[in-house]
Amino acid sequence: MSMYGHNGGMTTQPALSPTEADVCCPSLTVSPLSLDDAQDFARILKSLADPTRLRLVSLIAGHEQQEACVCDLTEPVGLGQPTVSHHLKILVDAGVLRREKRGVWSYYSLEAATLNRLSEFLSPG
Amino acid sequence: MSMYGHNGGMTTQPALSPTEADVCCPSLTVSPLSLDDAQDFARILKSLADPTRLRLVSLIAGHEQQEACVCDLTEPVGLGQPTVSHHLKILVDAGVLRREKRGVWSYYSLEAATLNRLSEFLSPG
């Protein structure tokens, strides 16, 4: 979006078609929202619409090297490993967290692009 | 996270106390999230975690004078007035929409401060 090359003469800057613009950066309050985008963002929002899952994301973001395994998270949220794993799976499926298996543990880290996209989508600016 | 000022000697920059930081601008990925904030934001996120409600917010934002009554919204979302009113009530209760009664109709508009707060909360910064 930010890189337009120099083009002399009568040519105009290439503009995104509505469909491309939609794909690029849908906004809740600027462009009319397509059903596809509404379903897509509702799914991400739903994954975050739970106090425990918000706290898990916050704990992972604040953890050493911004990643954590289930074993790091059970005690701070006061829940057992199966419950925490269930919440983490919902966040991974929605693209909010990334899961990487190393040795016997899976490590969870933030998918910053998803949060950025959601934050920009919601901004009324 | 990316801005560490130069601080000679033992002095540090004044920091907000956890309580002040909390009141000012809780962030999902910067400050550790309190249970109160987690519940507060989960409630707002839940109100938006539905494709129809996202479309209603988008339609209101795009409507003339950025406000609309139920009568303007039923046709675009293809739902009856009671269902649309129910969705609008959830958004008003969560502070995402403002409701103003004028004559026989209620007019709904965006509570931009709530969306701003949520957008900043989610931004990975």
PDB file of C-alpha atoms in Angstrom, chain B residues 23-75:
ATOM      1  CA  VAL B  23      -7.072   2.731  34.974  1.00  0.00           C
ATOM      2  CA  CYS B  24      -5.426   4.644  32.147  1.00  0.00           C
ATOM      3  CA  CYS B  25      -5.010   2.162  29.353  1.00  0.00           C
ATOM      4  CA  PRO B  26      -4.910  -1.532  29.927  1.00  0.00           C
ATOM      5  CA  SER B  27      -3.210  -3.425  27.129  1.00  0.00           C
ATOM      6  CA  LEU B  28      -3.530  -7.085  26.294  1.00  0.00           C
ATOM      7  CA  THR B  29       0.123  -7.467  25.406  1.00  0.00           C
ATOM      8  CA  VAL B  30       1.948  -4.897  27.512  1.00  0.00           C
ATOM      9  CA  SER B  31       0.717  -4.864  31.082  1.00  0.00           C
ATOM     10  CA  PRO B  32      -0.280  -7.977  33.005  1.00  0.00           C
ATOM     11  CA  LEU B  33      -4.042  -8.154  32.729  1.00  0.00           C
ATOM     12  CA  SER B  34      -6.086  -7.935  35.916  1.00  0.00           C
ATOM     13  CA  LEU B  35      -9.115 -10.161  36.350  1.00  0.00           C
ATOM     14  CA  ASP B  36     -11.356  -7.066  36.352  1.00  0.00           C
ATOM     15  CA  ASP B  37      -9.971  -5.813  33.035  1.00  0.00           C
ATOM     16  CA  ALA B  38     -10.161  -9.317  31.559  1.00  0.00           C
ATOM     17  CA  GLN B  39     -13.854  -9.530  32.459  1.00  0.00           C
ATOM     18  CA  ASP B  40     -14.532  -6.001  31.265  1.00  0.00           C
ATOM     19  CA  PHE B  41     -12.932  -6.481  27.833  1.00  0.00           C
ATOM     20  CA  ALA B  42     -14.305 -10.015  27.430  1.00  0.00           C
ATOM     21  CA  ARG B  43     -17.798  -8.524  27.772  1.00  0.00           C
ATOM     22  CA  ILE B  44     -17.179  -5.914  25.056  1.00  0.00           C
ATOM     23  CA  LEU B  45     -15.539  -8.494  22.779  1.00  0.00           C
ATOM     24  CA  LYS B  46     -18.461 -10.876  23.280  1.00  0.00           C
ATOM     25  CA  SER B  47     -20.939  -8.204  22.211  1.00  0.00           C
ATOM     26  CA  LEU B  48     -19.029  -7.862  18.917  1.00  0.00           C
ATOM     27  CA  ALA B  49     -18.295 -11.571  18.402  1.00  0.00           C
ATOM     28  CA  ASP B  50     -21.290 -12.123  16.131  1.00  0.00           C
ATOM     29  CA  PRO B  51     -21.456 -11.525  12.347  1.00  0.00           C
ATOM     30  CA  THR B  52     -24.896  -9.875  12.502  1.00  0.00           C
ATOM     31  CA  ARG B  53     -23.884  -7.485  15.271  1.00  0.00           C
ATOM     32  CA  LEU B  54     -20.688  -6.553  13.404  1.00  0.00           C
ATOM     33  CA  ARG B  55     -22.781  -5.807  10.316  1.00  0.00           C
ATOM     34  CA  LEU B  56     -25.219  -3.710  12.364  1.00  0.00           C
ATOM     35  CA  VAL B  57     -22.343  -1.616  13.741  1.00  0.00           C
ATOM     36  CA  SER B  58     -20.941  -1.234  10.219  1.00  0.00           C
ATOM     37  CA  LEU B  59     -24.341  -0.216   8.819  1.00  0.00           C
ATOM     38  CA  ILE B  60     -24.882   2.378  11.557  1.00  0.00           C
ATOM     39  CA  ALA B  61     -21.385   3.814  11.010  1.00  0.00           C
ATOM     40  CA  GLY B  62     -22.057   4.085   7.283  1.00  0.00           C
ATOM     41  CA  HIS B  63     -25.577   5.490   7.640  1.00  0.00           C
ATOM     42  CA  GLU B  64     -26.472   9.135   7.125  1.00  0.00           C
ATOM     43  CA  GLN B  65     -25.253  11.169  10.118  1.00  0.00           C
ATOM     44  CA  GLN B  66     -23.776   7.953  11.491  1.00  0.00           C
ATOM     45  CA  GLU B  67     -26.991   6.991  13.230  1.00  0.00           C
ATOM     46  CA  ALA B  68     -29.866   4.692  12.369  1.00  0.00           C
ATOM     47  CA  CYS B  69     -33.109   3.381  13.758  1.00  0.00           C
ATOM     48  CA  VAL B  70     -34.221  -0.243  13.784  1.00  0.00           C
ATOM     49  CA  CYS B  71     -36.388   0.528  10.742  1.00  0.00           C
ATOM     50  CA  ASP B  72     -33.226   1.309   8.718  1.00  0.00           C
ATOM     51  CA  LEU B  73     -31.493  -1.909   9.709  1.00  0.00           C
ATOM     52  CA  THR B  74     -33.937  -4.798   9.358  1.00  0.00           C
ATOM     53  CA  GLU B  75     -33.808  -4.986   5.569  1.00  0.00           C
TER      54      GLU B  75
END
